[in-house]
Structures are given as structure tokens and as C-alpha cells.
Amino acid sequence: MSDGKKTARLARLKARVLRLYSHGQRGFLYLAGGIVVGLAAIAMAYGADKAQELFQMLIAWKPWMALVVTPLGFGIAIWMTRHFFNNAQGSGIPQVIAARHVREGEAQQALVSLKVAAGKIIVMMFGLVSGASTGREGPTVQVGAAIMYALRRFSPQREHELMLAGAAAGISAAFNTPLAGVVFAIEELSRSFEARTSGLLIGAVIAAGMTSLAVIGDYSYFGTTFVTIRFGMGWLAILAIGIVGGIAGGLFGRVVIMASDGFPGFAGRLMKQHPVPTAVICGLLVALCGLSGSGSIFGTGYDEARAIIHGDVADLTFGPLKLLATTFSAISGIPGGIFAPSLAIGAGLGSDMSLLFPYVPIGALALLGMVAYLTGVVQAPLTSFVIVFEMTDDNGLVLPLMAAALVAQLTSKLILPEGLYHALARKYLEAQKT
């Protein structure tokens, strides 16, 4: 063999070894990042639970304290966000979507830095300990994206892929729904799926899920259910709940987007020029909602949703009051997600529909309401269906849940032309340009 052929063969071998090394290094990076995201999700879940317990202890002692603690807590939370942790407000998912659409490193850093992630966790917990009707699943998405984005120095030019994987791992670990993490990344965050990154993204999701499994154990977010809907008259409930959930979710999204644009008149000027007093007023309204119903209106609503799914009929006011409390929490701008409250609202609305459909199990109505309302808000029917399905592991409701999601999607679009997260993401993109 000539020296030239030997040199060419060695060059090809070297290139192949370097490619394998690069792929292995990148795979390890995604797996390691997924483990860290899983640990962060577990810590946030634990902290959120403790924060809610503290607030519930307070109002159990003196219910009227909510009229002081909640408005004051909202005001402090938005002050902290504005002065120390800008871009940590809201759920965090719009920030991740926006960060994936910008190319400038500084703009990405402003939206998904570790500082923003730390602020997200701190102020989100502060909001929950103040009684905010918010969740921690959405914030886990921004935190997951920030953790993976911080690893970009080890894999240059792949920051967009890293953010996507971190966000998917975040939703997977938060809900213990690995399939939903992948679907969420496809449908809501990227709206596409590149073959060259699919394996790495799934690897990060698996790592985050396995971490949660190792620490917390195997569990369904809302427990396992076994409810069905008989074909025939029972399917009228699917149509009705799909319409109601789509309308309610669309109206919620429309109000939140209007608030981000600025309401007309005095309300708009107050929100734009005086964000802290606006947050205090929103906090007072949340407190009034909570005291008008029960302590269950405050916080994520997880316990209430779980109880309804397993057959408990909720008070007729739970769904509407939870919707109002979540709306005021969202427009205040404090850090906090809407996933868990949306599921609680949907469960409450489904429970209320039992008056019209007494022959349909309460658990089935609750699950349909959860899918319908969440779809109405985010307009991601596949994600909504998969999340609820994986959280309960109920094979008997696959088709009804899918049908409810589809009806809600069509209904919501009559009120809200675009899903809430993408509409809000555009605001962050516009802000980065100015």
C-alpha cells in the first residue's frame, strides 16, 4: 500500500474516531444535564409543597390573614422580580420559546440564564407561601432550559438544542410524564422534530425521569384511575365539556394577553406605570377569591384536583373561583406557572358538569375538563391529552380525552387566535429588539 493511501486511511480513521468521541461527549452531556434537571424539579416540587403548607397553616389559624399576607406577598414578589430577576415573571415557558428564536447570545442569556432560573425558584416559592394560585411545572421548564443552556460551553453552536432538551426534561420530571415531555417539546416549544437531535432529547428526558424515579419512586401524578364513558349519550358530555373548557381557557388566555399588552384606560396606565401596586391589588383579589370559597382556592390546586378525579364532587364555586384567582395571579406578573392551576380549574368545571350528566362518573368528567381547559389555554391538544393520560394511566378514556381536546382546540380558536405561550413569547422577542 502506498504512503498516500495509508495517510488517507489514517485521516479517515482519525475523523471517524473524532466523530464518535464528539457524539459520545454530547450524549453524556445531555444525560448529565437531564439528571441535574431532574434533581432541580424534585427540589422545586418539595419546596412548593412546603410553601403551600406554611400558607395553609397560617389561614387555618387566622383566615383573615390572607387579606394581609397575599397582597403584601404579591407586591414584594413583583418588586423582587423587577429589580433583581428580570424575565423571571410568569410561567417561564414563553421565555424559553423566545430564547429559541433569537440568535444573539446576550438575548438568550437574558431569558434563560442561571440567575433568572435561581430567581424563578426563589420568587415562585415566595408567591406560593403568599397564597398565589400558581404552579411550579411551568417554571421547571425555564429552569430546565437554563441548566442545559449553561452547558453550551461544552457543546458550542448547540444552545437551541440544549434549551429544548432541558425544557422537555423539566416538564417530564415535573409531572413524571416522559412521553409528555417529548410531545411538549415537539408541539409547543419547537413545533418540529429534527431527527439528528431526537435521540439526545429523549436521552435527557429519560435521565430526568430516572432521577425522579430513583428519588421519589414510581408514581402517577394524580394516581391511577379506572373510569370509562359508555358510547352513546355519555359522549354528549365530551362535546359539552370540550366547548366549555375551550371557551373558559380561551377567555383566560385572552385576558392574560390583553394584560401584557396593557388594558385600555386607567387600568392599563396603572399596570404599566405602577406594577407593584397593581400586584398588591391582584393579591387582594386572590385573597378575596380564596376567602369566598375555601382555602383550596389558594396554591396549585393539586390536592383538590386529585380528590375530584377520584370521585369527590367539588363545591360548585371551586372551578370559577379558581379560574378568577389564577387569572389575577397571572396578570400580576409574579413568577409562577399555570399548568397545575389549569388542571384544577378543569377538574372543577368537569365536576360542575355532573349536574347535567349525572350518569357519567365524576372522575371521567374531571379528566375531560382538565384536557379541555388546558387545551383551551395553550392550544396544544396533543400535549394536553398526553399529560392527563400519563398522569392517571387510564386506558379507558383515550378516545374521549382526544375528542375533548379537539373540540376545545376548535372552540378556543374562536376567542384566542393563538396559544397563550406563543403569544406571550412574541412580547419577549419584541422586548429583545428594543
CSV table of C-alpha atoms in Angstrom, one decimal:
chain,number,residue,atom,x,y,z
A,1,MET,CA,0.0,0.0,0.0
A,2,SER,CA,1.4,3.4,-1.0
A,3,ASP,CA,2.2,6.0,1.6
A,4,GLY,CA,-0.6,8.2,0.2
A,5,LYS,CA,-3.2,5.6,0.7
A,6,LYS,CA,-2.0,4.9,4.2
A,7,THR,CA,-2.2,8.6,5.0
A,8,ALA,CA,-5.7,8.9,3.6
A,9,ARG,CA,-6.9,5.8,5.5
A,10,LEU,CA,-5.4,7.2,8.8
A,11,ALA,CA,-7.0,10.5,8.2
A,12,ARG,CA,-10.5,8.8,7.7
A,13,LEU,CA,-9.9,6.7,10.8
A,14,LYS,CA,-9.0,9.8,12.8
A,15,ALA,CA,-12.0,11.6,11.6
A,16,ARG,CA,-14.3,8.7,12.5
A,17,VAL,CA,-12.8,8.5,16.0
A,18,LEU,CA,-13.3,12.2,16.5
A,19,ARG,CA,-16.9,12.0,15.4
A,20,LEU,CA,-17.6,9.1,17.7
A,21,TYR,CA,-15.9,11.0,20.6
A,22,SER,CA,-17.9,14.1,19.8
A,23,HIS,CA,-21.2,12.1,19.7
A,24,GLY,CA,-20.3,10.3,23.0
A,25,GLN,CA,-19.3,13.6,24.7
A,26,ARG,CA,-22.6,15.2,23.6
A,27,GLY,CA,-24.6,12.2,24.7
A,28,PHE,CA,-23.0,12.3,28.1
A,29,LEU,CA,-23.7,16.0,28.3
A,30,TYR,CA,-27.4,15.5,27.7
A,31,LEU,CA,-27.7,12.7,30.2
A,32,ALA,CA,-25.8,14.6,32.9
A,33,GLY,CA,-27.9,17.7,32.2
A,34,GLY,CA,-31.1,15.6,32.4
A,35,ILE,CA,-30.0,14.3,35.8
A,36,VAL,CA,-29.4,17.8,37.1
A,37,VAL,CA,-32.8,19.0,35.7
A,38,GLY,CA,-34.5,16.0,37.4
A,39,LEU,CA,-32.9,16.9,40.8
A,40,ALA,CA,-34.0,20.6,40.3
A,41,ALA,CA,-37.5,19.5,39.6
A,42,ILE,CA,-37.6,17.4,42.7
A,43,ALA,CA,-36.3,20.2,44.8
A,44,MET,CA,-38.9,22.6,43.3
A,45,ALA,CA,-41.7,20.1,44.0
A,46,TYR,CA,-40.6,19.7,47.6
A,47,GLY,CA,-40.2,23.5,48.1
A,48,ALA,CA,-43.6,24.2,46.5
A,49,ASP,CA,-45.4,21.7,48.8
A,50,LYS,CA,-43.7,23.2,51.9
A,51,ALA,CA,-44.6,26.7,50.9
A,52,GLN,CA,-48.2,25.8,50.4
A,53,GLU,CA,-48.3,24.0,53.8
A,54,LEU,CA,-47.0,27.2,55.5
A,55,PHE,CA,-49.7,29.3,54.0
A,56,GLN,CA,-52.4,26.8,54.8
A,57,MET,CA,-51.3,26.7,58.4
A,58,LEU,CA,-51.5,30.5,58.5
A,59,ILE,CA,-55.0,30.8,57.2
A,60,ALA,CA,-56.1,27.8,59.3
A,61,TRP,CA,-55.0,29.9,62.3
A,62,LYS,CA,-56.4,33.2,61.2
A,63,PRO,CA,-58.2,33.2,57.8
A,64,TRP,CA,-58.3,37.0,57.6
A,65,MET,CA,-54.5,37.0,57.5
A,66,ALA,CA,-54.8,36.2,53.8
A,67,LEU,CA,-56.1,39.8,53.2
A,68,VAL,CA,-52.7,41.0,54.5
A,69,VAL,CA,-50.2,38.3,53.5
A,70,THR,CA,-51.3,37.7,50.0
A,71,PRO,CA,-51.4,41.3,48.7
A,72,LEU,CA,-48.1,42.1,50.5
A,73,GLY,CA,-46.5,39.0,49.2
A,74,PHE,CA,-47.6,39.8,45.6
A,75,GLY,CA,-46.2,43.3,45.9
A,76,ILE,CA,-42.8,42.0,47.3
A,77,ALA,CA,-42.7,39.3,44.6
A,78,ILE,CA,-43.1,41.6,41.7
A,79,TRP,CA,-40.7,44.1,43.2
A,80,MET,CA,-38.0,41.4,43.6
A,81,THR,CA,-38.7,40.2,40.0
A,82,ARG,CA,-38.4,43.7,38.5
A,83,HIS,CA,-35.3,44.8,40.4
A,84,PHE,CA,-33.3,41.6,40.7
A,85,PHE,CA,-34.6,38.8,38.4
A,86,ASN,CA,-36.0,40.4,35.2
A,87,ASN,CA,-37.5,37.9,32.8
A,88,ALA,CA,-38.4,35.5,35.6
A,89,GLN,CA,-42.0,36.6,35.7
A,90,GLY,CA,-44.9,34.4,34.7
A,91,SER,CA,-44.6,30.7,33.9
A,92,GLY,CA,-41.3,30.8,32.1
A,93,ILE,CA,-42.4,28.8,29.0
A,94,PRO,CA,-42.8,32.0,26.8
A,95,GLN,CA,-39.2,33.0,27.7
A,96,VAL,CA,-37.9,29.6,26.6
A,97,ILE,CA,-39.8,29.8,23.3
A,98,ALA,CA,-38.5,33.3,22.7
A,99,ALA,CA,-34.9,32.3,23.6
A,100,ARG,CA,-35.1,29.6,21.0
A,101,HIS,CA,-36.0,32.2,18.3
A,102,VAL,CA,-33.1,34.6,18.9
A,103,ARG,CA,-29.5,34.1,17.8
A,104,GLU,CA,-27.7,36.6,19.9
A,105,GLY,CA,-26.0,35.2,23.0
A,106,GLU,CA,-26.9,38.2,25.2
A,107,ALA,CA,-30.5,38.0,24.3
A,108,GLN,CA,-30.6,34.3,25.1
A,109,GLN,CA,-28.7,34.8,28.4
A,110,ALA,CA,-31.2,37.4,29.4
A,111,LEU,CA,-34.1,34.9,29.1
A,112,VAL,CA,-32.6,31.6,30.3
A,113,SER,CA,-29.6,32.4,32.5
A,114,LEU,CA,-28.9,30.6,35.7
A,115,LYS,CA,-29.5,33.9,37.6
A,116,VAL,CA,-33.0,34.0,36.0
A,117,ALA,CA,-33.5,30.4,37.0
A,118,ALA,CA,-32.5,31.0,40.6
A,119,GLY,CA,-34.8,34.0,40.8
A,120,LYS,CA,-37.6,31.9,39.3
A,121,ILE,CA,-37.3,29.4,42.1
A,122,ILE,CA,-37.0,31.9,44.9
A,123,VAL,CA,-39.8,34.2,43.9
A,124,MET,CA,-42.1,31.4,42.8
A,125,MET,CA,-41.8,29.9,46.3
A,126,PHE,CA,-42.4,33.3,47.8
A,127,GLY,CA,-45.6,33.6,45.7
A,128,LEU,CA,-46.9,30.2,46.9
A,129,VAL,CA,-46.1,30.9,50.5
A,130,SER,CA,-48.2,34.1,50.0
A,131,GLY,CA,-51.2,32.1,48.6
A,132,ALA,CA,-50.8,32.7,44.9
A,133,SER,CA,-52.8,30.5,42.6
A,134,THR,CA,-49.8,29.3,40.6
A,135,GLY,CA,-47.9,26.1,39.8
A,136,ARG,CA,-44.3,25.0,39.7
A,137,GLU,CA,-44.4,22.9,36.5
A,138,GLY,CA,-44.1,25.8,34.0
A,139,PRO,CA,-41.2,27.3,36.0
A,140,THR,CA,-39.5,23.9,35.9
A,141,VAL,CA,-39.4,24.3,32.1
A,142,GLN,CA,-37.5,27.6,32.3
A,143,VAL,CA,-35.2,26.2,35.0
A,144,GLY,CA,-34.5,23.1,32.9
A,145,ALA,CA,-33.7,25.1,29.8
A,146,ALA,CA,-31.4,27.4,31.8
A,147,ILE,CA,-29.5,24.4,33.3
A,148,MET,CA,-28.9,22.9,29.9
A,149,TYR,CA,-28.2,26.3,28.3
A,150,ALA,CA,-25.4,26.7,30.9
A,151,LEU,CA,-23.7,23.6,29.4
A,152,ARG,CA,-23.4,25.2,26.0
A,153,ARG,CA,-19.7,25.9,26.6
A,154,PHE,CA,-19.1,22.1,26.3
A,155,SER,CA,-21.1,21.8,23.1
A,156,PRO,CA,-20.8,25.1,21.1
A,157,GLN,CA,-23.4,26.0,18.5
A,158,ARG,CA,-26.0,23.7,20.1
A,159,GLU,CA,-27.6,26.1,22.5
A,160,HIS,CA,-31.0,25.8,20.9
A,161,GLU,CA,-31.0,22.0,21.1
A,162,LEU,CA,-29.8,22.1,24.7
A,163,MET,CA,-32.6,24.5,25.7
A,164,LEU,CA,-35.2,22.3,24.0
A,165,ALA,CA,-33.9,19.2,25.8
A,166,GLY,CA,-33.8,21.0,29.2
A,167,ALA,CA,-37.3,22.2,28.8
A,168,ALA,CA,-38.6,18.8,27.8
A,169,ALA,CA,-36.7,17.2,30.7
A,170,GLY,CA,-38.3,19.8,33.0
A,171,ILE,CA,-41.9,19.0,32.1
A,172,SER,CA,-41.1,15.3,32.2
A,173,ALA,CA,-39.7,15.4,35.7
A,174,ALA,CA,-42.3,17.8,37.0
A,175,PHE,CA,-45.2,15.6,36.0
A,176,ASN,CA,-43.4,12.3,35.9
A,177,THR,CA,-44.6,12.0,32.3
A,178,PRO,CA,-41.7,11.2,30.0
A,179,LEU,CA,-43.8,10.9,26.9
A,180,ALA,CA,-45.5,14.3,27.6
A,181,GLY,CA,-42.0,15.8,27.8
A,182,VAL,CA,-41.2,14.7,24.3
A,183,VAL,CA,-44.6,15.7,22.9
A,184,PHE,CA,-44.4,19.1,24.6
A,185,ALA,CA,-41.0,19.8,23.0
A,186,ILE,CA,-42.4,18.9,19.6
A,187,GLU,CA,-45.8,20.6,19.7
A,188,GLU,CA,-45.3,23.6,21.9
A,189,LEU,CA,-41.6,24.5,22.1
A,190,SER,CA,-40.2,23.7,18.7
A,191,ARG,CA,-43.2,22.8,16.5
A,192,SER,CA,-40.9,20.5,14.6
A,193,PHE,CA,-38.7,17.5,15.4
A,194,GLU,CA,-35.2,17.1,13.9
A,195,ALA,CA,-34.0,13.5,13.6
A,196,ARG,CA,-30.5,14.4,14.5
A,197,THR,CA,-31.5,15.7,17.9
A,198,SER,CA,-34.3,13.3,18.8
A,199,GLY,CA,-32.2,10.7,20.4
A,200,LEU,CA,-30.3,13.3,22.6
A,201,LEU,CA,-33.6,15.0,23.6
A,202,ILE,CA,-35.1,11.6,24.6
A,203,GLY,CA,-31.9,10.8,26.5
A,204,ALA,CA,-32.2,14.0,28.5
A,205,VAL,CA,-35.9,13.2,29.2
A,206,ILE,CA,-35.0,9.6,30.3
A,207,ALA,CA,-32.2,10.9,32.6
A,208,ALA,CA,-34.6,13.4,34.3
A,209,GLY,CA,-37.3,10.8,34.6
A,210,MET,CA,-35.0,8.2,36.0
A,211,THR,CA,-33.6,10.7,38.5
A,212,SER,CA,-37.2,11.4,39.7
A,213,LEU,CA,-37.9,7.7,39.8
A,214,ALA,CA,-34.9,7.0,41.9
A,215,VAL,CA,-35.6,9.7,44.5
A,216,ILE,CA,-39.4,9.7,44.6
A,217,GLY,CA,-40.3,6.3,43.3
A,218,ASP,CA,-42.8,5.2,40.6
A,219,TYR,CA,-46.0,7.1,40.8
A,220,SER,CA,-48.8,8.6,38.8
A,221,TYR,CA,-49.1,12.4,39.3
A,222,PHE,CA,-52.8,12.2,40.2
A,223,GLY,CA,-52.9,8.5,41.0
A,224,THR,CA,-54.3,5.7,38.8
A,225,THR,CA,-57.9,5.8,37.7
A,226,PHE,CA,-60.2,3.3,36.0
A,227,VAL,CA,-63.2,5.2,34.7
A,228,THR,CA,-64.9,5.0,31.3
A,229,ILE,CA,-67.7,6.7,29.3
A,230,ARG,CA,-70.2,4.5,27.6
A,231,PHE,CA,-70.7,5.2,24.0
A,232,GLY,CA,-73.9,7.0,23.3
A,233,MET,CA,-75.5,9.6,25.5
A,234,GLY,CA,-72.4,9.8,27.6
A,235,TRP,CA,-70.5,11.2,24.7
A,236,LEU,CA,-72.6,14.3,24.8
A,237,ALA,CA,-70.6,15.2,27.9
A,238,ILE,CA,-67.4,15.2,25.8
A,239,LEU,CA,-68.9,17.7,23.4
A,240,ALA,CA,-70.3,19.9,26.2
A,241,ILE,CA,-67.1,19.9,28.3
A,242,GLY,CA,-64.9,20.4,25.2
A,243,ILE,CA,-66.9,23.6,24.4
A,244,VAL,CA,-67.0,24.9,28.0
A,245,GLY,CA,-63.3,24.2,28.5
A,246,GLY,CA,-62.3,25.7,25.2
A,247,ILE,CA,-64.3,28.9,26.0
A,248,ALA,CA,-63.0,29.2,29.5
A,249,GLY,CA,-59.4,28.6,28.5
A,250,GLY,CA,-59.7,30.9,25.6
A,251,LEU,CA,-61.1,33.7,27.7
A,252,PHE,CA,-58.3,33.2,30.3
A,253,GLY,CA,-55.7,33.4,27.6
A,254,ARG,CA,-57.3,36.4,26.0
A,255,VAL,CA,-57.4,38.3,29.3
A,256,VAL,CA,-53.7,37.5,30.1
A,257,ILE,CA,-52.6,38.6,26.7
A,258,MET,CA,-54.6,41.8,27.0
A,259,ALA,CA,-52.9,42.5,30.3
A,260,SER,CA,-49.5,42.0,28.8
A,261,ASP,CA,-50.4,44.5,26.0
A,262,GLY,CA,-51.9,46.9,28.5
A,263,PHE,CA,-55.6,47.3,29.3
A,264,PRO,CA,-57.2,50.4,28.0
A,265,GLY,CA,-57.7,53.4,30.2
A,266,PHE,CA,-56.8,53.8,33.9
A,267,ALA,CA,-56.2,50.0,34.4
A,268,GLY,CA,-53.6,49.9,31.6
A,269,ARG,CA,-51.8,53.0,32.9
A,270,LEU,CA,-51.7,51.6,36.4
A,271,MET,CA,-50.3,48.3,35.3
A,272,LYS,CA,-47.6,49.9,33.2
A,273,GLN,CA,-46.5,52.7,35.4
A,274,HIS,CA,-47.1,51.1,38.9
A,275,PRO,CA,-46.5,47.3,38.7
A,276,VAL,CA,-46.1,46.9,42.4
A,277,PRO,CA,-49.4,48.5,43.4
A,278,THR,CA,-51.0,46.5,40.6
A,279,ALA,CA,-49.6,43.3,42.1
A,280,VAL,CA,-50.9,44.3,45.5
A,281,ILE,CA,-54.4,44.8,44.1
A,282,CYS,CA,-54.2,41.4,42.3
A,283,GLY,CA,-53.1,39.8,45.5
A,284,LEU,CA,-56.1,41.3,47.4
A,285,LEU,CA,-58.4,39.9,44.7
A,286,VAL,CA,-56.9,36.5,45.0
A,287,ALA,CA,-57.3,36.6,48.8
A,288,LEU,CA,-61.0,37.6,48.4
A,289,CYS,CA,-61.5,34.7,46.0
A,290,GLY,CA,-59.9,32.3,48.5
A,291,LEU,CA,-62.0,33.5,51.4
A,292,SER,CA,-65.1,33.4,49.3
A,293,GLY,CA,-64.6,29.8,48.6
A,294,SER,CA,-62.2,27.8,50.7
A,295,GLY,CA,-58.5,27.5,51.3
A,296,SER,CA,-58.4,25.2,48.4
A,297,ILE,CA,-58.6,28.2,46.0
A,298,PHE,CA,-55.0,29.2,47.0
A,299,GLY,CA,-51.9,27.4,45.7
A,300,THR,CA,-51.6,24.9,42.9
A,301,GLY,CA,-54.9,23.1,43.4
A,302,TYR,CA,-53.3,19.7,43.2
A,303,ASP,CA,-55.0,18.1,46.2
A,304,GLU,CA,-58.4,19.3,45.1
A,305,ALA,CA,-58.0,18.1,41.5
A,306,ARG,CA,-56.8,14.7,42.7
A,307,ALA,CA,-59.8,14.4,45.0
A,308,ILE,CA,-62.3,15.2,42.2
A,309,ILE,CA,-60.6,12.7,39.9
A,310,HIS,CA,-61.1,10.0,42.5
A,311,GLY,CA,-64.8,10.7,42.9
A,312,ASP,CA,-65.3,13.7,45.2
A,313,VAL,CA,-67.8,16.3,44.0
A,314,ALA,CA,-66.3,19.8,44.3
A,315,ASP,CA,-68.2,22.8,45.5
A,316,LEU,CA,-69.9,24.5,42.5
A,317,THR,CA,-67.8,27.6,43.1
A,318,PHE,CA,-64.4,25.9,43.1
A,319,GLY,CA,-63.9,25.9,39.4
A,320,PRO,CA,-65.0,29.5,38.8
A,321,LEU,CA,-63.2,30.9,41.8
A,322,LYS,CA,-60.0,29.0,41.0
A,323,LEU,CA,-60.2,30.5,37.5
A,324,LEU,CA,-60.5,34.0,38.8
A,325,ALA,CA,-57.7,33.5,41.4
A,326,THR,CA,-55.4,32.1,38.7
A,327,THR,CA,-56.3,35.0,36.3
A,328,PHE,CA,-55.4,37.6,38.9
A,329,SER,CA,-52.2,35.7,39.8
A,330,ALA,CA,-51.2,35.6,36.1
A,331,ILE,CA,-51.9,39.2,35.3
A,332,SER,CA,-50.0,40.3,38.4
A,333,GLY,CA,-46.7,39.2,36.7
A,334,ILE,CA,-45.3,37.3,39.6
A,335,PRO,CA,-43.3,34.1,38.8
A,336,GLY,CA,-45.5,31.1,38.7
A,337,GLY,CA,-46.9,28.6,36.3
A,338,ILE,CA,-50.5,27.9,35.1
A,339,PHE,CA,-50.3,24.2,34.4
A,340,ALA,CA,-51.3,22.8,37.8
A,341,PRO,CA,-54.0,25.5,38.4
A,342,SER,CA,-55.4,24.9,34.9
A,343,LEU,CA,-55.7,21.2,35.6
A,344,ALA,CA,-57.5,22.1,38.9
A,345,ILE,CA,-59.8,24.5,37.1
A,346,GLY,CA,-60.6,21.9,34.5
A,347,ALA,CA,-61.4,19.3,37.2
A,348,GLY,CA,-63.7,21.8,38.9
A,349,LEU,CA,-65.5,22.7,35.7
A,350,GLY,CA,-65.9,18.9,35.0
A,351,SER,CA,-67.3,18.4,38.5
A,352,ASP,CA,-69.8,21.1,37.9
A,353,MET,CA,-70.9,19.4,34.7
A,354,SER,CA,-72.1,16.4,36.7
A,355,LEU,CA,-75.4,18.4,37.2
A,356,LEU,CA,-76.0,18.0,33.5
A,357,PHE,CA,-74.5,14.5,33.2
A,358,PRO,CA,-75.2,12.6,36.4
A,359,TYR,CA,-74.8,9.2,34.6
A,360,VAL,CA,-71.1,9.9,33.8
A,361,PRO,CA,-68.6,9.2,36.5
A,362,ILE,CA,-67.2,12.3,38.3
A,363,GLY,CA,-63.7,11.2,37.6
A,364,ALA,CA,-64.3,11.0,33.9
A,365,LEU,CA,-65.9,14.4,33.8
A,366,ALA,CA,-62.9,15.8,35.7
A,367,LEU,CA,-60.3,14.4,33.4
A,368,LEU,CA,-62.3,15.6,30.3
A,369,GLY,CA,-62.4,19.1,31.9
A,370,MET,CA,-58.7,19.1,32.6
A,371,VAL,CA,-57.8,18.2,29.0
A,372,ALA,CA,-60.4,20.7,27.6
A,373,TYR,CA,-59.4,23.6,29.7
A,374,LEU,CA,-55.7,23.2,29.3
A,375,THR,CA,-56.1,22.8,25.6
A,376,GLY,CA,-58.2,26.0,25.5
A,377,VAL,CA,-55.4,27.9,27.2
A,378,VAL,CA,-52.3,26.7,25.4
A,379,GLN,CA,-53.9,25.3,22.2
A,380,ALA,CA,-51.6,22.3,22.3
A,381,PRO,CA,-54.2,19.4,22.2
A,382,LEU,CA,-51.7,16.6,21.9
A,383,THR,CA,-49.6,17.8,24.8
A,384,SER,CA,-52.8,18.3,27.0
A,385,PHE,CA,-54.1,14.9,26.2
A,386,VAL,CA,-50.8,13.1,26.8
A,387,ILE,CA,-50.1,14.9,30.1
A,388,VAL,CA,-53.5,14.0,31.5
A,389,PHE,CA,-53.4,10.4,30.2
A,390,GLU,CA,-49.9,9.8,31.6
A,391,MET,CA,-50.8,11.4,34.9
A,392,THR,CA,-53.6,8.9,35.5
A,393,ASP,CA,-52.7,5.9,33.4
A,394,ASP,CA,-56.4,5.4,32.4
A,395,ASN,CA,-56.6,3.5,29.1
A,396,GLY,CA,-60.4,3.6,29.1
A,397,LEU,CA,-60.5,7.3,28.3
A,398,VAL,CA,-58.1,7.6,25.4
A,399,LEU,CA,-60.6,8.4,22.7
A,400,PRO,CA,-62.8,10.6,24.9
A,401,LEU,CA,-59.8,12.7,26.1
A,402,MET,CA,-58.6,13.1,22.5
A,403,ALA,CA,-62.1,14.1,21.3
A,404,ALA,CA,-62.4,16.7,24.2
A,405,ALA,CA,-59.0,18.2,23.3
A,406,LEU,CA,-60.0,18.5,19.7
A,407,VAL,CA,-63.4,20.2,20.5
A,408,ALA,CA,-61.6,22.5,22.9
A,409,GLN,CA,-59.0,23.5,20.4
A,410,LEU,CA,-61.6,24.4,17.8
A,411,THR,CA,-63.7,26.3,20.3
A,412,SER,CA,-60.7,28.2,21.9
A,413,LYS,CA,-59.5,29.5,18.5
A,414,LEU,CA,-62.8,31.4,18.1
A,415,ILE,CA,-61.7,33.5,21.1
A,416,LEU,CA,-57.9,33.2,21.1
A,417,PRO,CA,-56.3,33.1,17.7
A,418,GLU,CA,-53.0,31.9,19.1
A,419,GLY,CA,-52.0,29.8,22.0
A,420,LEU,CA,-51.1,31.8,25.2
A,421,TYR,CA,-47.4,30.8,25.4
A,422,HIS,CA,-46.6,31.7,21.8
A,423,ALA,CA,-48.5,35.0,22.0
A,424,LEU,CA,-46.5,36.0,25.2
A,425,ALA,CA,-43.3,34.8,23.7
A,426,ARG,CA,-43.7,37.4,20.9
A,427,LYS,CA,-43.7,40.1,23.6
A,428,TYR,CA,-40.3,38.9,24.9
A,429,LEU,CA,-39.0,38.8,21.3
A,430,GLU,CA,-40.2,42.4,20.8
A,431,ALA,CA,-38.6,43.5,24.0
A,432,GLN,CA,-35.2,42.0,23.0
A,433,LYS,CA,-35.3,44.0,19.8
A,434,THR,CA,-35.8,47.3,21.5
